[in-house]
PDB file of C-alpha atoms in Angstrom:
ATOM      1  CA  MET A   1      11.228  22.838   3.077  1.00 78.00           C
ATOM      2  CA  LEU A   2      12.116  19.199   2.559  1.00 85.00           C
ATOM      3  CA  PRO A   3      13.698  18.806  -0.900  1.00 86.00           C
ATOM      4  CA  GLN A   4      11.367  15.939  -1.835  1.00 91.00           C
ATOM      5  CA  ALA A   5       8.214  17.730  -0.636  1.00 91.00           C
ATOM      6  CA  ASP A   6       6.779  18.056  -4.149  1.00 93.00           C
ATOM      7  CA  ILE A   7       7.228  14.352  -4.834  1.00 92.00           C
ATOM      8  CA  LEU A   8       5.655  13.405  -1.507  1.00 92.00           C
ATOM      9  CA  GLN A   9       2.679  15.706  -2.113  1.00 92.00           C
ATOM     10  CA  THR A  10       2.178  14.233  -5.589  1.00 91.00           C
ATOM     11  CA  ILE A  11       2.277  10.706  -4.166  1.00 90.00           C
ATOM     12  CA  ALA A  12      -0.289  11.721  -1.544  1.00 90.00           C
ATOM     13  CA  GLU A  13      -2.591  13.157  -4.222  1.00 90.00           C
ATOM     14  CA  VAL A  14      -2.352  10.057  -6.403  1.00 90.00           C
ATOM     15  CA  ALA A  15      -2.992   7.825  -3.376  1.00 87.00           C
ATOM     16  CA  VAL A  16      -6.187   9.734  -2.598  1.00 88.00           C
ATOM     17  CA  ALA A  17      -7.265   9.429  -6.230  1.00 88.00           C
ATOM     18  CA  ILE A  18      -6.673   5.668  -6.241  1.00 86.00           C
ATOM     19  CA  ALA A  19      -8.550   5.148  -2.969  1.00 85.00           C
ATOM     20  CA  GLY A  20     -11.424   7.316  -4.191  1.00 85.00           C
ATOM     21  CA  PHE A  21     -11.645   5.613  -7.559  1.00 85.00           C
ATOM     22  CA  ALA A  22     -11.573   2.197  -5.881  1.00 82.00           C
ATOM     23  CA  ALA A  23     -14.425   3.244  -3.591  1.00 81.00           C
ATOM     24  CA  LEU A  24     -16.404   4.523  -6.580  1.00 81.00           C
ATOM     25  CA  ALA A  25     -15.781   1.306  -8.511  1.00 79.00           C
ATOM     26  CA  GLY A  26     -16.786  -0.630  -5.412  1.00 75.00           C
ATOM     27  CA  ALA A  27     -20.102   1.170  -5.228  1.00 73.00           C
ATOM     28  CA  PHE A  28     -20.920  -0.026  -8.721  1.00 73.00           C
ATOM     29  CA  GLY A  29     -19.284  -3.452  -8.657  1.00 63.00           C
ATOM     30  CA  THR A  30     -20.015  -5.054  -5.305  1.00 54.00           C
ATOM     31  CA  ASN A  31     -23.756  -4.298  -5.277  1.00 56.00           C
ATOM     32  CA  ARG A  32     -24.491  -5.969  -8.595  1.00 54.00           C
ATOM     33  CA  PRO A  33     -26.525  -9.177  -8.157  1.00 54.00           C
ATOM     34  CA  GLU A  34     -24.459 -10.943 -10.813  1.00 52.00           C
ATOM     35  CA  ALA A  35     -21.140 -10.100  -9.084  1.00 50.00           C
ATOM     36  CA  GLN A  36     -18.941 -13.147  -8.568  1.00 52.00           C
ATOM     37  CA  ASP A  37     -18.551 -12.940  -4.784  1.00 60.00           C
ATOM     38  CA  SER A  38     -19.671  -9.808  -2.942  1.00 67.00           C
ATOM     39  CA  THR A  39     -17.869 -10.727   0.312  1.00 72.00           C
ATOM     40  CA  SER A  40     -14.540 -11.225  -1.445  1.00 71.00           C
ATOM     41  CA  ALA A  41     -15.138  -8.071  -3.465  1.00 73.00           C
ATOM     42  CA  PHE A  42     -15.844  -6.053  -0.316  1.00 76.00           C
ATOM     43  CA  ASN A  43     -12.746  -7.404   1.437  1.00 76.00           C
ATOM     44  CA  SER A  44     -10.658  -6.655  -1.631  1.00 77.00           C
ATOM     45  CA  LEU A  45     -12.139  -3.148  -1.885  1.00 81.00           C
ATOM     46  CA  ARG A  46     -11.400  -2.514   1.777  1.00 82.00           C
ATOM     47  CA  LEU A  47      -7.822  -3.643   1.233  1.00 81.00           C
ATOM     48  CA  VAL A  48      -7.334  -1.339  -1.779  1.00 85.00           C
ATOM     49  CA  VAL A  49      -8.793   1.696  -0.006  1.00 87.00           C
ATOM     50  CA  THR A  50      -6.860   0.995   3.207  1.00 87.00           C
ATOM     51  CA  SER A  51      -3.619   0.486   1.287  1.00 87.00           C
ATOM     52  CA  GLY A  52      -4.179   3.698  -0.679  1.00 89.00           C
ATOM     53  CA  LEU A  53      -4.741   5.604   2.547  1.00 91.00           C
ATOM     54  CA  PHE A  54      -1.610   4.011   4.015  1.00 92.00           C
ATOM     55  CA  VAL A  55       0.395   5.390   1.076  1.00 93.00           C
ATOM     56  CA  LEU A  56      -1.226   8.800   1.626  1.00 93.00           C
ATOM     57  CA  ILE A  57      -0.287   8.881   5.308  1.00 95.00           C
ATOM     58  CA  SER A  58       3.191   7.528   4.578  1.00 95.00           C
ATOM     59  CA  ALA A  59       3.754  10.340   2.072  1.00 95.00           C
ATOM     60  CA  LEU A  60       2.665  13.016   4.555  1.00 95.00           C
ATOM     61  CA  ILE A  61       4.620  11.770   7.594  1.00 96.00           C
ATOM     62  CA  PRO A  62       8.020  13.165   6.488  1.00 96.00           C
ATOM     63  CA  LEU A  63       6.463  16.549   5.708  1.00 95.00           C
ATOM     64  CA  VAL A  64       5.005  16.826   9.191  1.00 95.00           C
ATOM     65  CA  ILE A  65       8.139  15.594  10.942  1.00 95.00           C
ATOM     66  CA  PHE A  66      10.395  17.946   8.969  1.00 95.00           C
ATOM     67  CA  ASP A  67       8.198  20.902   9.971  1.00 94.00           C
ATOM     68  CA  PHE A  68       9.214  20.268  13.587  1.00 95.00           C
ATOM     69  CA  GLY A  69      12.682  21.469  12.645  1.00 95.00           C
ATOM     70  CA  LEU A  70      14.458  18.138  12.506  1.00 94.00           C
ATOM     71  CA  ALA A  71      17.298  17.498  10.074  1.00 94.00           C
ATOM     72  CA  ALA A  72      16.427  15.752   6.817  1.00 94.00           C
ATOM     73  CA  SER A  73      18.369  12.622   7.781  1.00 93.00           C
ATOM     74  CA  THR A  74      16.507  12.402  11.096  1.00 95.00           C
ATOM     75  CA  THR A  75      13.221  13.025   9.299  1.00 96.00           C
ATOM     76  CA  TRP A  76      13.758  10.090   6.923  1.00 96.00           C
ATOM     77  CA  ARG A  77      14.889   7.807   9.732  1.00 96.00           C
ATOM     78  CA  LEU A  78      11.986   8.639  12.018  1.00 97.00           C
ATOM     79  CA  SER A  79       9.464   8.479   9.154  1.00 97.00           C
ATOM     80  CA  SER A  80      10.830   5.085   8.123  1.00 97.00           C
ATOM     81  CA  GLY A  81      10.555   3.838  11.698  1.00 97.00           C
ATOM     82  CA  LEU A  82       6.923   4.911  11.994  1.00 97.00           C
ATOM     83  CA  VAL A  83       5.959   3.437   8.627  1.00 97.00           C
ATOM     84  CA  LEU A  84       7.906   0.240   9.359  1.00 97.00           C
ATOM     85  CA  ALA A  85       6.119  -0.206  12.697  1.00 96.00           C
ATOM     86  CA  ASN A  86       2.731   0.342  11.079  1.00 92.00           C
ATOM     87  CA  ASN A  87       3.684  -1.932   8.199  1.00 89.00           C
ATOM     88  CA  LEU A  88       4.733  -4.768  10.518  1.00 91.00           C
ATOM     89  CA  ILE A  89       1.544  -4.458  12.555  1.00 90.00           C
ATOM     90  CA  GLY A  90      -0.526  -4.573   9.361  1.00 83.00           C
ATOM     91  CA  LEU A  91       1.482  -7.503   8.037  1.00 81.00           C
ATOM     92  CA  VAL A  92       0.922  -9.522  11.212  1.00 85.00           C
ATOM     93  CA  ARG A  93      -2.796  -8.682  11.169  1.00 82.00           C
ATOM     94  CA  SER A  94      -3.146  -9.714   7.530  1.00 75.00           C
ATOM     95  CA  LEU A  95      -1.395 -13.030   8.164  1.00 76.00           C
ATOM     96  CA  VAL A  96      -3.722 -13.769  11.080  1.00 78.00           C
ATOM     97  CA  ARG A  97      -6.932 -12.879   9.213  1.00 71.00           C
ATOM     98  CA  ASP A  98      -8.216 -14.638   6.114  1.00 58.00           C
ATOM     99  CA  ASP A  99      -9.219 -11.492   4.210  1.00 52.00           C
ATOM    100  CA  ASN A 100      -5.775 -10.331   3.125  1.00 54.00           C
ATOM    101  CA  ALA A 101      -4.690  -9.899  -0.511  1.00 51.00           C
ATOM    102  CA  LEU A 102      -2.679 -13.082  -0.548  1.00 48.00           C
ATOM    103  CA  ALA A 103      -5.532 -15.202   0.799  1.00 48.00           C
ATOM    104  CA  GLN A 104      -7.934 -13.807  -1.795  1.00 55.00           C
ATOM    105  CA  THR A 105      -6.134 -15.108  -4.815  1.00 59.00           C
ATOM    106  CA  ASN A 106      -5.193 -18.514  -6.068  1.00 64.00           C
ATOM    107  CA  ASP A 107      -2.845 -16.834  -8.529  1.00 70.00           C
ATOM    108  CA  TRP A 108       0.575 -18.172  -7.540  1.00 70.00           C
ATOM    109  CA  ASN A 109       2.426 -15.488  -9.520  1.00 82.00           C
ATOM    110  CA  LEU A 110       0.446 -12.638  -7.947  1.00 82.00           C
ATOM    111  CA  ARG A 111       1.140 -13.949  -4.450  1.00 80.00           C
ATOM    112  CA  HIS A 112       4.864 -14.074  -5.079  1.00 85.00           C
ATOM    113  CA  ILE A 113       4.943 -10.675  -6.729  1.00 89.00           C
ATOM    114  CA  LEU A 114       3.082  -9.109  -3.780  1.00 86.00           C
ATOM    115  CA  TRP A 115       5.485 -10.745  -1.308  1.00 86.00           C
ATOM    116  CA  ALA A 116       8.511  -9.614  -3.352  1.00 91.00           C
ATOM    117  CA  ILE A 117       7.213  -6.045  -3.346  1.00 92.00           C
ATOM    118  CA  GLU A 118       6.621  -6.311   0.396  1.00 90.00           C
ATOM    119  CA  GLY A 119      10.223  -7.419   0.805  1.00 93.00           C
ATOM    120  CA  VAL A 120      11.513  -4.424  -1.171  1.00 94.00           C
ATOM    121  CA  CYS A 121       9.514  -2.036   0.990  1.00 95.00           C
ATOM    122  CA  LEU A 122      10.608  -3.655   4.245  1.00 95.00           C
ATOM    123  CA  ALA A 123      14.267  -3.713   3.171  1.00 96.00           C
ATOM    124  CA  ALA A 124      14.178  -0.010   2.254  1.00 96.00           C
ATOM    125  CA  LEU A 125      12.581   0.939   5.567  1.00 97.00           C
ATOM    126  CA  VAL A 126      14.935  -1.209   7.657  1.00 97.00           C
ATOM    127  CA  ALA A 127      17.937   0.270   5.838  1.00 97.00           C
ATOM    128  CA  ASN A 128      16.705   3.761   6.713  1.00 96.00           C
ATOM    129  CA  VAL A 129      15.920   2.975  10.330  1.00 97.00           C
ATOM    130  CA  PHE A 130      19.410   1.584  10.880  1.00 96.00           C
ATOM    131  CA  GLY A 131      21.091   4.266   8.759  1.00 95.00           C
ATOM    132  CA  ILE A 132      22.709   1.739   6.435  1.00 95.00           C
ATOM    133  CA  PHE A 133      22.698   3.997   3.340  1.00 94.00           C
ATOM    134  CA  LYS A 134      22.348   7.473   4.847  1.00 93.00           C
ATOM    135  CA  GLU A 135      23.057   9.251   1.565  1.00 95.00           C
ATOM    136  CA  PHE A 136      20.127   7.411  -0.063  1.00 96.00           C
ATOM    137  CA  ALA A 137      17.626   7.833   2.786  1.00 95.00           C
ATOM    138  CA  SER A 138      15.080   9.804   0.765  1.00 95.00           C
ATOM    139  CA  ALA A 139      15.476   7.494  -2.248  1.00 96.00           C
ATOM    140  CA  LEU A 140      14.899   4.433  -0.061  1.00 96.00           C
ATOM    141  CA  TYR A 141      11.787   5.960   1.474  1.00 97.00           C
ATOM    142  CA  LEU A 142      10.427   6.892  -1.948  1.00 95.00           C
ATOM    143  CA  THR A 143      11.257   3.377  -3.178  1.00 95.00           C
ATOM    144  CA  CYS A 144       9.016   2.002  -0.459  1.00 95.00           C
ATOM    145  CA  LEU A 145       6.174   4.337  -1.465  1.00 95.00           C
ATOM    146  CA  VAL A 146       6.514   3.386  -5.134  1.00 93.00           C
ATOM    147  CA  ALA A 147       6.563  -0.296  -4.157  1.00 93.00           C
ATOM    148  CA  ARG A 148       3.358   0.308  -2.195  1.00 91.00           C
ATOM    149  CA  PHE A 149       1.790   1.886  -5.287  1.00 88.00           C
ATOM    150  CA  ALA A 150       2.653  -1.235  -7.254  1.00 89.00           C
ATOM    151  CA  GLN A 151       0.949  -3.366  -4.602  1.00 89.00           C
ATOM    152  CA  VAL A 152      -2.118  -1.136  -4.561  1.00 89.00           C
ATOM    153  CA  ALA A 153      -2.354  -1.304  -8.361  1.00 88.00           C
ATOM    154  CA  MET A 154      -2.188  -5.102  -8.332  1.00 88.00           C
ATOM    155  CA  MET A 155      -4.739  -5.350  -5.533  1.00 85.00           C
ATOM    156  CA  PHE A 156      -7.012  -2.921  -7.392  1.00 86.00           C
ATOM    157  CA  ARG A 157      -6.797  -5.071 -10.524  1.00 85.00           C
ATOM    158  CA  ARG A 158      -7.693  -8.086  -8.384  1.00 82.00           C
ATOM    159  CA  PHE A 159     -10.629  -6.194  -6.862  1.00 82.00           C
ATOM    160  CA  LEU A 160     -11.953  -5.289 -10.325  1.00 82.00           C
ATOM    161  CA  GLU A 161     -11.611  -8.905 -11.381  1.00 81.00           C
ATOM    162  CA  ILE A 162     -13.663 -10.085  -8.407  1.00 77.00           C
ATOM    163  CA  ALA A 163     -16.261  -7.300  -8.454  1.00 75.00           C
ATOM    164  CA  PHE A 164     -16.984  -7.240 -12.172  1.00 74.00           C
ATOM    165  CA  THR A 165     -16.748 -10.934 -13.099  1.00 71.00           C
ATOM    166  CA  ARG A 166     -20.113 -12.575 -13.511  1.00 61.00           C
ATOM    167  CA  LYS A 167     -21.108 -15.629 -11.525  1.00 58.00           C
ATOM    168  CA  LEU A 168     -21.099 -18.833 -13.489  1.00 51.00           C
ATOM    169  CA  THR A 169     -24.498 -20.445 -13.084  1.00 51.00           C
TER     170      THR A 169
END
């Protein structure tokens, strides 16, 4: 069994809880007639749920790969490569579309914090893919997952702000 299996399973469980709670909050917040902007709230909700599910899948990938009998170092490298590829595809898609987390906020600080967290995650994954710090491969992968949790938490706060703020009339 992969030494970090318990941590990865816990991360997966928390990710499911966050995505589920966001969906539940969305059911109550986005359908209210006095909600600030239901389209922005829906897009923000979709982003939170999708990001939570991305963390869930990212936490399970190493467990599945390791069960194929690969060495731990290969598991972390391959897992990082898969998550990096998915992350880059998602990043390009979010830059092309207008409904990404950064386009939904005029908060300059939040934008920069989200981009900084994105940079931490990308750096950790790239380091693993290229085997730069082999002895810290699991720590780098977990750093990326924790960074993703921080992003999800900030996006969830933003969703709540949009969904539960009354319109000014």
